[in-house]
Structure formats: C-alpha cells, structure tokens
Tab-separated table of C-alpha atoms in Angstrom:
chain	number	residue	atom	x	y	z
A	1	UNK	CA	51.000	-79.284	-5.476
A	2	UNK	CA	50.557	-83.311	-5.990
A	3	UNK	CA	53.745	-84.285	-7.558
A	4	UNK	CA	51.204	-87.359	-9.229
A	5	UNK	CA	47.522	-86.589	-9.638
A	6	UNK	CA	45.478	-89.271	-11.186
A	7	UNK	CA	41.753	-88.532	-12.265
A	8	UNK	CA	39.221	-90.802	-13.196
A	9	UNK	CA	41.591	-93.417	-14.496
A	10	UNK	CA	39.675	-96.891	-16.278
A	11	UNK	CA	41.239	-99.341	-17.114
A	12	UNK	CA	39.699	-102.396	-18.924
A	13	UNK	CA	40.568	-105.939	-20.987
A	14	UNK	CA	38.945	-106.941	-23.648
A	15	UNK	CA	38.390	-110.994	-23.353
A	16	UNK	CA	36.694	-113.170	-25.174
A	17	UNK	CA	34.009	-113.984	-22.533
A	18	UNK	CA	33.677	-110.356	-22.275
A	19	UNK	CA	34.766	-106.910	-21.118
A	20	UNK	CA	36.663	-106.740	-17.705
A	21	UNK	CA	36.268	-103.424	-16.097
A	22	UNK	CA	39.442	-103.815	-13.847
A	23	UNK	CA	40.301	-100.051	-12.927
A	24	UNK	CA	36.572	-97.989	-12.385
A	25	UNK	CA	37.356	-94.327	-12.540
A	26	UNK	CA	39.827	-94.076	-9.505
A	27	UNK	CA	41.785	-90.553	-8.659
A	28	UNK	CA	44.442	-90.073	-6.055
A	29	UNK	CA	47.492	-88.369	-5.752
A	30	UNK	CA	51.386	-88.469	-4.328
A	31	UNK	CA	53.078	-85.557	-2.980
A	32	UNK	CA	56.680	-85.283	-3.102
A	33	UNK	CA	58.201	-87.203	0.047
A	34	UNK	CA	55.456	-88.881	0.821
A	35	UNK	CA	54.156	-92.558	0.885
A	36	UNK	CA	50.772	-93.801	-0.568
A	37	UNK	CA	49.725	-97.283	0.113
A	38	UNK	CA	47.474	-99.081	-2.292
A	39	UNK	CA	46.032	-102.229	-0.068
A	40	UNK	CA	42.823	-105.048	-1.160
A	41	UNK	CA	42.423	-108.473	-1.915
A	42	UNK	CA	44.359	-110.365	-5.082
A	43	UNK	CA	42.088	-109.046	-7.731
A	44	UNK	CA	41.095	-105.724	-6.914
A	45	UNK	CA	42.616	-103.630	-9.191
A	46	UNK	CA	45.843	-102.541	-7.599
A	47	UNK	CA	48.807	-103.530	-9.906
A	48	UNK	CA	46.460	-102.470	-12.852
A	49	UNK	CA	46.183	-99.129	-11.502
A	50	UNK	CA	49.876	-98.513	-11.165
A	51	UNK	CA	50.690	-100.489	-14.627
A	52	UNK	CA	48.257	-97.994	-16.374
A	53	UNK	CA	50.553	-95.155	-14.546
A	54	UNK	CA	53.229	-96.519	-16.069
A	55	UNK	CA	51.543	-96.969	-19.576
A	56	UNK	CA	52.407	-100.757	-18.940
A	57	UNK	CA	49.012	-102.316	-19.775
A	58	UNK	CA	49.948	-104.728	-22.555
A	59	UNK	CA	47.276	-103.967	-25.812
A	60	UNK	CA	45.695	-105.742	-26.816
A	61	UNK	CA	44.026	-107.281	-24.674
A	62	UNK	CA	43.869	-103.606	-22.101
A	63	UNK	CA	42.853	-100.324	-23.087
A	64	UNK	CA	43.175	-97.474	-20.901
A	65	UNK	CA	39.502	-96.279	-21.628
A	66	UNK	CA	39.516	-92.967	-19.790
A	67	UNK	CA	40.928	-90.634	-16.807
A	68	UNK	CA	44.407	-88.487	-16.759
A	69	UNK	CA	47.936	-89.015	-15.235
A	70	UNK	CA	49.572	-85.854	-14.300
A	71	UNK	CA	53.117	-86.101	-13.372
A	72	UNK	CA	55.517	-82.957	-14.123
A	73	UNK	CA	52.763	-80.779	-16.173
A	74	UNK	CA	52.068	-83.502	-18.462
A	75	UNK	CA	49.437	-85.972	-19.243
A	76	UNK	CA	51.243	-89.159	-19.139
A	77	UNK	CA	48.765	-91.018	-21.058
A	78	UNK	CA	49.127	-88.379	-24.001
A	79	UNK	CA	52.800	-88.656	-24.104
A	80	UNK	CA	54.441	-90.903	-26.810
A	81	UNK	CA	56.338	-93.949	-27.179
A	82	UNK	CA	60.096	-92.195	-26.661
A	83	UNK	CA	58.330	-89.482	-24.211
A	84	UNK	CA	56.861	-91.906	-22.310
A	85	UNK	CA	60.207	-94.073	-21.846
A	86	UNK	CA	62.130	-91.346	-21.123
A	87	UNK	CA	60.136	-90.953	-17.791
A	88	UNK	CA	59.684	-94.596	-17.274
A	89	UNK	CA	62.498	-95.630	-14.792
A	90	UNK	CA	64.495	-91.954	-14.480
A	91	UNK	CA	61.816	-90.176	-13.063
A	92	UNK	CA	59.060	-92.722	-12.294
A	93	UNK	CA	60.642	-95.907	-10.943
A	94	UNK	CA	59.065	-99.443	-10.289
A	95	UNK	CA	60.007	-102.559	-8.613
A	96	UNK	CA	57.975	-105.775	-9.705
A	97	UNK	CA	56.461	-108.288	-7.093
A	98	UNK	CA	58.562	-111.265	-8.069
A	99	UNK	CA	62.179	-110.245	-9.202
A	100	UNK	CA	63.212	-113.258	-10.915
A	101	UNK	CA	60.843	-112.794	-13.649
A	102	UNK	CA	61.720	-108.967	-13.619
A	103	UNK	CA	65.209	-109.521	-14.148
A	104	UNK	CA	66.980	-110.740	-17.637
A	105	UNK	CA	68.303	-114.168	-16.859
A	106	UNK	CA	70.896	-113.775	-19.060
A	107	UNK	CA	72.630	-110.484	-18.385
A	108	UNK	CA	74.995	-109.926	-15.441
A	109	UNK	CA	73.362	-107.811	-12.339
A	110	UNK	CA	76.018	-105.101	-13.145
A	111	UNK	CA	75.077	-104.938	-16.881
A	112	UNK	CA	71.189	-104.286	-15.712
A	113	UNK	CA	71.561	-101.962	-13.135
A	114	UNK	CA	74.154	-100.061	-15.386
A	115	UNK	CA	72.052	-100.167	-18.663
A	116	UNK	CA	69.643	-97.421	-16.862
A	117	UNK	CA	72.901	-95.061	-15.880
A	118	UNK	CA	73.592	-94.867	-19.663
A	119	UNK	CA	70.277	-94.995	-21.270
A	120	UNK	CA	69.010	-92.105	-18.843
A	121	UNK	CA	71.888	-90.309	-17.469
A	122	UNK	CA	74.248	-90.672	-20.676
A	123	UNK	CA	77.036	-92.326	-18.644
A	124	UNK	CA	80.255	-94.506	-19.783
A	125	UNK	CA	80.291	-98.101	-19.297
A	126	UNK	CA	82.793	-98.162	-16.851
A	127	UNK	CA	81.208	-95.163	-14.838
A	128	UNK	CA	77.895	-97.105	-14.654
A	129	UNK	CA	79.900	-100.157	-13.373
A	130	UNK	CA	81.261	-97.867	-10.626
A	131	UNK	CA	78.413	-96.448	-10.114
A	132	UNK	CA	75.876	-99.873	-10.169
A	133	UNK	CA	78.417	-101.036	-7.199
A	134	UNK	CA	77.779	-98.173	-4.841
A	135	UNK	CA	73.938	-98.928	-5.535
A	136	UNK	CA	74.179	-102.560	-4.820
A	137	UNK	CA	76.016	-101.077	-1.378
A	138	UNK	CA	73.142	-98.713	-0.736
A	139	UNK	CA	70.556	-101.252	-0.611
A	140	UNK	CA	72.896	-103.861	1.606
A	141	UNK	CA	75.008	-106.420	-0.723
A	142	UNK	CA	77.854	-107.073	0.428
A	143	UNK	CA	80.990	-107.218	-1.610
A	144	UNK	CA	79.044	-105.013	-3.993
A	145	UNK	CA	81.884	-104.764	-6.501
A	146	UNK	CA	82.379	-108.855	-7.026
A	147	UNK	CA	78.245	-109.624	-7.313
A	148	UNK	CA	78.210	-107.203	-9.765
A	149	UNK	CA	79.415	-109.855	-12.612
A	150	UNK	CA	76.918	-112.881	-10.996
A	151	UNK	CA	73.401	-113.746	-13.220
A	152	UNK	CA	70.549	-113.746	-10.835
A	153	UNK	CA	70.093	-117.171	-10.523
A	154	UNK	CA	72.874	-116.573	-7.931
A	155	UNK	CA	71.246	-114.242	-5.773
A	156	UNK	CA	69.000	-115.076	-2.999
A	157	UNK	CA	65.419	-114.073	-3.485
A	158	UNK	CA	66.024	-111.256	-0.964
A	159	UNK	CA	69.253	-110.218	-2.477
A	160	UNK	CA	67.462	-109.892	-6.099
A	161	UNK	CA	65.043	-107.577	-4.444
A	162	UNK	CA	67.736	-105.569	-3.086
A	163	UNK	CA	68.899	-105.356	-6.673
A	164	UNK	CA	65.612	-104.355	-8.190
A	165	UNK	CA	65.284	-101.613	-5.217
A	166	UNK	CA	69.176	-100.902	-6.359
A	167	UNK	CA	67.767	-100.520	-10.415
A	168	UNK	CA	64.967	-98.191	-9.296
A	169	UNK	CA	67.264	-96.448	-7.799
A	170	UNK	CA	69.593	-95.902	-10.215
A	171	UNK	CA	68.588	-92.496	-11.629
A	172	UNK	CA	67.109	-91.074	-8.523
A	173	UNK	CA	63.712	-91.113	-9.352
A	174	UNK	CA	60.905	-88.836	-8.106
A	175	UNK	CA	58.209	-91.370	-7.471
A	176	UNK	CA	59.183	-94.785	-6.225
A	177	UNK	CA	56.076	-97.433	-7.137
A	178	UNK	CA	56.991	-101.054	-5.237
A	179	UNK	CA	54.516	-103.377	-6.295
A	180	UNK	CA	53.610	-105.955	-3.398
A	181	UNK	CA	57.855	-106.054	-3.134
A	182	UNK	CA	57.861	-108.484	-0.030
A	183	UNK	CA	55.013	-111.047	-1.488
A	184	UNK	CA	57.093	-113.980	-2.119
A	185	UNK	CA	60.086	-113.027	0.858
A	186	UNK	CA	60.310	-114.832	4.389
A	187	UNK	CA	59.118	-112.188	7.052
A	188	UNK	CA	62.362	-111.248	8.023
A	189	UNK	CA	63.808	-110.467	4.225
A	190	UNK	CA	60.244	-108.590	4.726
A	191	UNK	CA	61.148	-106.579	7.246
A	192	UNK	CA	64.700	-105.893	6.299
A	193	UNK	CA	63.046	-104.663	2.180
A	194	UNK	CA	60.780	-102.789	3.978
A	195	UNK	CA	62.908	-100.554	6.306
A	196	UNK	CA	65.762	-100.076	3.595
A	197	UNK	CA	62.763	-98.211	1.502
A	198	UNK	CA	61.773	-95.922	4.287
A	199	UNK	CA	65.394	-95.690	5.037
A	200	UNK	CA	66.418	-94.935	1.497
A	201	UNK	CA	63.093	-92.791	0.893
A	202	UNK	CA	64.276	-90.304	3.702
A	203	UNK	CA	67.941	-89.923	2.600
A	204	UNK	CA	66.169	-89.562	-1.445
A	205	UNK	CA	63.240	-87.458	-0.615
A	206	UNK	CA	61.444	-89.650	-3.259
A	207	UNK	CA	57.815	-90.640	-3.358
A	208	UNK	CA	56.884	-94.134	-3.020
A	209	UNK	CA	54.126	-95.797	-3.764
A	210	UNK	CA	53.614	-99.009	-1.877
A	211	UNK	CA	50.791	-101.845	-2.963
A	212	UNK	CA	49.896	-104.716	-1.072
A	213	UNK	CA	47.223	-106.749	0.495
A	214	UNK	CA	49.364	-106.681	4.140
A	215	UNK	CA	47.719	-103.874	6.144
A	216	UNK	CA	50.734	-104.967	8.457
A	217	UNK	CA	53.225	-103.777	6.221
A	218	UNK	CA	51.358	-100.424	5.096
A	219	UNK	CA	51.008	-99.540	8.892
A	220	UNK	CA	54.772	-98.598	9.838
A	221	UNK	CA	55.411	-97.180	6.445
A	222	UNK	CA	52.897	-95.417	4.504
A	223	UNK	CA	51.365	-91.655	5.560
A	224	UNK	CA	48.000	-92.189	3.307
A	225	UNK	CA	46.076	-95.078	2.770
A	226	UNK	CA	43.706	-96.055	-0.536
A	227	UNK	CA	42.126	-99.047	-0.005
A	228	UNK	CA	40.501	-100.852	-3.033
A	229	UNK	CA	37.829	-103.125	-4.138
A	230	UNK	CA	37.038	-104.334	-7.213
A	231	UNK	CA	38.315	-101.508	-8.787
A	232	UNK	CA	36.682	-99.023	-7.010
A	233	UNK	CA	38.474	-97.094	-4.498
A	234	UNK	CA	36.147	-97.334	-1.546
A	235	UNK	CA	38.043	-95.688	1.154
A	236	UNK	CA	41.054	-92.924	1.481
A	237	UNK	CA	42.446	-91.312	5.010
A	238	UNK	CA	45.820	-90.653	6.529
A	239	UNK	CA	47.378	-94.295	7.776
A	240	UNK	CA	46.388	-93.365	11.558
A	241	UNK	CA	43.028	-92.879	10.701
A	242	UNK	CA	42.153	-95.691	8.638
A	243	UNK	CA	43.261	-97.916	11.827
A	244	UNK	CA	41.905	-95.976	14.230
A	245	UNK	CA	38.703	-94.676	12.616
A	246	UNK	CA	37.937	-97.076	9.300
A	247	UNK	CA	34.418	-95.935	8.247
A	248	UNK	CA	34.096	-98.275	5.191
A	249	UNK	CA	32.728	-101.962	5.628
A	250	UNK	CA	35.255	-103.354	4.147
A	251	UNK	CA	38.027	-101.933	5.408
A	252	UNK	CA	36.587	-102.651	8.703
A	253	UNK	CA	36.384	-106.305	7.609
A	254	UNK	CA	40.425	-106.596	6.258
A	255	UNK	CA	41.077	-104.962	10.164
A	256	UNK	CA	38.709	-106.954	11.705
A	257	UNK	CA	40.476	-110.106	9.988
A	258	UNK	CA	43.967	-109.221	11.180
A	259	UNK	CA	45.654	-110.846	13.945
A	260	UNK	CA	47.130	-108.581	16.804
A	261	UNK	CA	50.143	-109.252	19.462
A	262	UNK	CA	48.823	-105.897	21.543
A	263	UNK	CA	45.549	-107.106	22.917
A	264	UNK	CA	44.470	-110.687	23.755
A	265	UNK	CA	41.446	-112.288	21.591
A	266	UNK	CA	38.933	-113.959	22.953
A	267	UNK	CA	37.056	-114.482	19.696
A	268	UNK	CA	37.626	-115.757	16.740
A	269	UNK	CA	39.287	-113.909	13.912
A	270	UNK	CA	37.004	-112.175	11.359
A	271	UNK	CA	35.898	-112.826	7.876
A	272	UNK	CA	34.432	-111.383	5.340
A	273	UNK	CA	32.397	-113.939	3.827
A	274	UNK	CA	31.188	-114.147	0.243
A	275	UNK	CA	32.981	-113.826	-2.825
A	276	UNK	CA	34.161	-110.299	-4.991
A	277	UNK	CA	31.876	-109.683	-8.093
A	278	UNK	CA	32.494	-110.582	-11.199
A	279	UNK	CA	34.538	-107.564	-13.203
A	280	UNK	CA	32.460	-108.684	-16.212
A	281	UNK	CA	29.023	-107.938	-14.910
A	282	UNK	CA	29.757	-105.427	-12.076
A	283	UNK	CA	26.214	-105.271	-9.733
A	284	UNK	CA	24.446	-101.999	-10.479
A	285	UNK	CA	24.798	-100.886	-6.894
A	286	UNK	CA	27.705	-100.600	-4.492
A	287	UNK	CA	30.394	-103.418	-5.469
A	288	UNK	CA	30.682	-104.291	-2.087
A	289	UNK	CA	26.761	-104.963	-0.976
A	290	UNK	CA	26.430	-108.985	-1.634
A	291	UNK	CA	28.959	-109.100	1.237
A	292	UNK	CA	28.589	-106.146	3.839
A	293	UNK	CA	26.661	-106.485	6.906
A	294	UNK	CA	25.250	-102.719	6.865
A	295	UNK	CA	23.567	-102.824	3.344
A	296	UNK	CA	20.855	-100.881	2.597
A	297	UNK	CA	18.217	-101.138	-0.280
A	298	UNK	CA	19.863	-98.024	-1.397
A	299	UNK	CA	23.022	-100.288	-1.851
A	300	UNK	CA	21.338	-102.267	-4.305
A	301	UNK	CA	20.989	-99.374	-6.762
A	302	UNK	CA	22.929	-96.795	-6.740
A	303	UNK	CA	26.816	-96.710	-6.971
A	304	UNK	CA	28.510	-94.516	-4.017
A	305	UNK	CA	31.294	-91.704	-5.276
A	306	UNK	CA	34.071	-91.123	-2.529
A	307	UNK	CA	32.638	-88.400	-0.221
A	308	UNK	CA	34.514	-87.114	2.959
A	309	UNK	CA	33.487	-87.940	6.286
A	310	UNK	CA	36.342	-85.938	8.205
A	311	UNK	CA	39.450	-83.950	7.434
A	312	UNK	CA	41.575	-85.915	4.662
A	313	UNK	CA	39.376	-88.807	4.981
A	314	UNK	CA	37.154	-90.133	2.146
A	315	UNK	CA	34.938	-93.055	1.919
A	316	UNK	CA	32.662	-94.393	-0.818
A	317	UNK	CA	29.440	-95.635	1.546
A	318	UNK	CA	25.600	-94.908	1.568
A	319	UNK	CA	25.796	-96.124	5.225
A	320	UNK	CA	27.451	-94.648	8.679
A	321	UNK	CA	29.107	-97.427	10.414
A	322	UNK	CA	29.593	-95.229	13.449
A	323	UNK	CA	25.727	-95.455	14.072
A	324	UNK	CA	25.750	-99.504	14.231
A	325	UNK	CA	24.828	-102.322	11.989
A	326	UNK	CA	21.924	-101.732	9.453
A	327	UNK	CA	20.386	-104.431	6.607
C-alpha cells in the first residue's frame, strides 16, 4: 500500500492576464522507504505539485481545482486548518530550495529546530534544546551544542541546509519532500547534502521525495523517476530504466543534453530547441509537440494520458521512439 497516493491533482493561479494551469491532473505515489524523484525544466510544475501536497499554495492567487492526496487514510486536501498542520512537518516534512529565506532571521537555530519538538511532540524547552543538538550532530555540525544559540546569518549556506535537513528531521517524519535542496550549493556541499539524505533515509526508513532539474543528482539516489513538463507528467519508470530505456521525447532530450565522464563525445551536446508553452493557453494537443522531433499529426490534437510501455514504466506519447524518428 502507497504510503502517498496522489490522483488527478490541478493546480492553477488565477492572474490577471489569465488562468495558469500549472499542475494538469498528475497522480503518483510514495511507498514507505522509498525515493521518488520529481525532475524538468524551471517551470514545469514541480514545486507546485509538492506545495499543493502540502496545502502550501498561497490563495489567492492558487486554487487547488481538483484531484486527491491520500496520506494515512485521509484526504489531505479535505482536512482542516489545525488537521492539516498537525501533519505538516511531524509526519510530512519539507526542506525549501534556498534556506535563508526558509529560516526566521531573527530566531536562534536552536529555538527553530526546537519549536517543532514542542509544537508536535509536546516536549520541554530544555528537552528540545537537548534534543535540537543531537539533530544538528546527525546531519554533520560540528560543535552541535554551541551553534545551537547562532542566527543563520552565521551559518554557511551548506551548514543552513544541514539545519533545515536537521528541522525536517525533528519529529521523524514519514515522508521526507526536499525541494531542489542542492540548487544554490557548490558541487561538493552537493554531494555531501545529498549522501547525508540517503544516509539518514536508511537509518529513518522515511520516504523522500526529491525534486530537481539535475538528472545527475536523481541518478545515485532515487528508485522511481517522474519526469515533468509543463505540468503534465509525461514519463514514470524505475531510475534504471528511465536511463537505460527513456521512451518519452523529452526525456530523451534532458539525457541526450547531459554531459558524461564514462564515454568520450565526439559530438556536440544536445538540445532541445524551442521554448515550453504558455500555461495560459496550453496547445490542444500533446504539450510537448512544437518541440519534439517524432511528432505526429495526431500530436497536434489529441492530449496523450500516461499508458505503460513495460513493467512499472509509464509514458504519456502517441509515438514509439524505439521504431526511429517520425514527423
């Protein structure tokens, strides 16, 4: 059983140059201990997706306009203000893509990590000071006990990732959800984030939930693979597969675009020319078509649903790439 199962879920904003259809009737699902990544372009749909999870669209101007979120037996979209907080960082945890605009400038590291211990777990100030230390150890700070009382203006931008991880963390949650983490970090704070949450996933048994545009990243750490465009979810296998196998144009185009140390290129590296479409006026076809290099007139006109093409591998495509270029 899916320990998250999201159906159909829309998502939209409501500007004054129109509606923006930003999350177009998606479904996936997490099972417990395992690691989901979320990868596209800036744009397509991602954080919204994981925002409306969290019932963190800000309305006006979103709406989420339709779909469910199961976690635990319950509809988290139905829940209600209080319900919906009491799952929001105890059992559903999330750690923002740029931590110094997560984090309270003007409250200790200590006091933020700790206010989660008593607002969820009910414990005493001075246990949740204890406690917010051996956290801040977990996740690699040293002299954990002394930062504890420092703002975080005076941590490192790795070190104030380490204490977001450390504040998701806190309660133990069930589903980890680490919103492009590693964006604004050098690539060896990267790689350092990124092994403490596979490290601390296996010692938690938690979910995670990992979105980024760096099919690097999402290789060596994820077990499934959504990719997304424009909203859409256009393609869905186990990791191996989507590298090995990708039957979707476009993920064959973010691959294709990717540089490699294991083989030596003679050609240059890949792009996928054109533009995304416009979220206002979404083309009546495939989203993808203005850009892919195996369109068909059938692309033009009708909208592909994710079908499967193998075991545990789902694409949403009128066209089989494995047959050679068409259009």
């Amino acid at each position: 059983m899916a320990l998250l199962d999201v159906r159909d879920l829309r998502t939209q904003f409501f500007t004054q140059d129109g509606v923006v259809k930003a999350v177009n009737g998606i479904s996936f699902h997490v099972s417990q201990g395992e690691t989901l990544g979320i990868v596209g372009e800036s744009g397509c749909g991602k954080s919204v997706s994981v925002l409306s999870v969290m019932r963190l669209i800000p309305q006006p101007p979103g709406k989420i306009v339709g779909g469910e979120v199961m976690f635990g037996g319950r509809d988290l979209l139905k829940l209600s203000g209080d319900e919906i907080r009491q799952v929001r960082g105890n059992q559903i945890a999330m750690i923002f893509q740029d931590p110094m605009t997560s984090l309270n400038p003007v409250l200790t590291i200590g006091r933020q990590i700790g206010e989660a211990l008593e607002l969820h777990l009910g414990m005493k100030r001075d246990d949740a000071r204890k406690r917010s230390a051996e956290l801040l150890e977990m996740v690699g700070i040293p002299q954990a006990e002394q930062r504890l009382d420092d703002y975080p203006h005076q941590f490192s931008g790795g070190m104030r990732q380490r204490a977001m991880i450390a504040m998701g963390l806190a309660c133990s949650p069930q589903l980890l959800i680490a919103d492009e983490p590693t964006t604004a970090l050098d690539v060896t704070i990267q790689a350092q984030i990124v092994e403490l949450v596979k490290r601390l996933r296996d010692e938690i048994g938690m979910a995670v939930i990992w979105i980024t545009h760096d099919l690097g990243i999402v290789a060596g750490l994820a077990d499934r693979v959504m990719v997304m465009y424009a909203g859409f979810a256009v393609e869905e296998a186990a990791v191996k597969e989507v590298y090995g196998n990708p039957r979707h144009p476009y993920t064959i185009g973010l691959l294709g675009s990717l540089p490699r140390l294991d083989e030596i290129r003679k050609d240059k590296l890949e792009s996928i020319e054109g533009l995304p479409p416009d979220l206002i006026a979404l083309p009546k076809g495939c989203p993808f078509e203005a850009r892919c290099i195996y369109a068909i007139e059938k692309c033009k006109t009708e909208r592909p649903q994710l079908e499967p093409v193998g075991p545990r591998h789902r694409i949403a495509c009128w066209v089989d790439v494995t047959k050679g270029r068409r259009g």
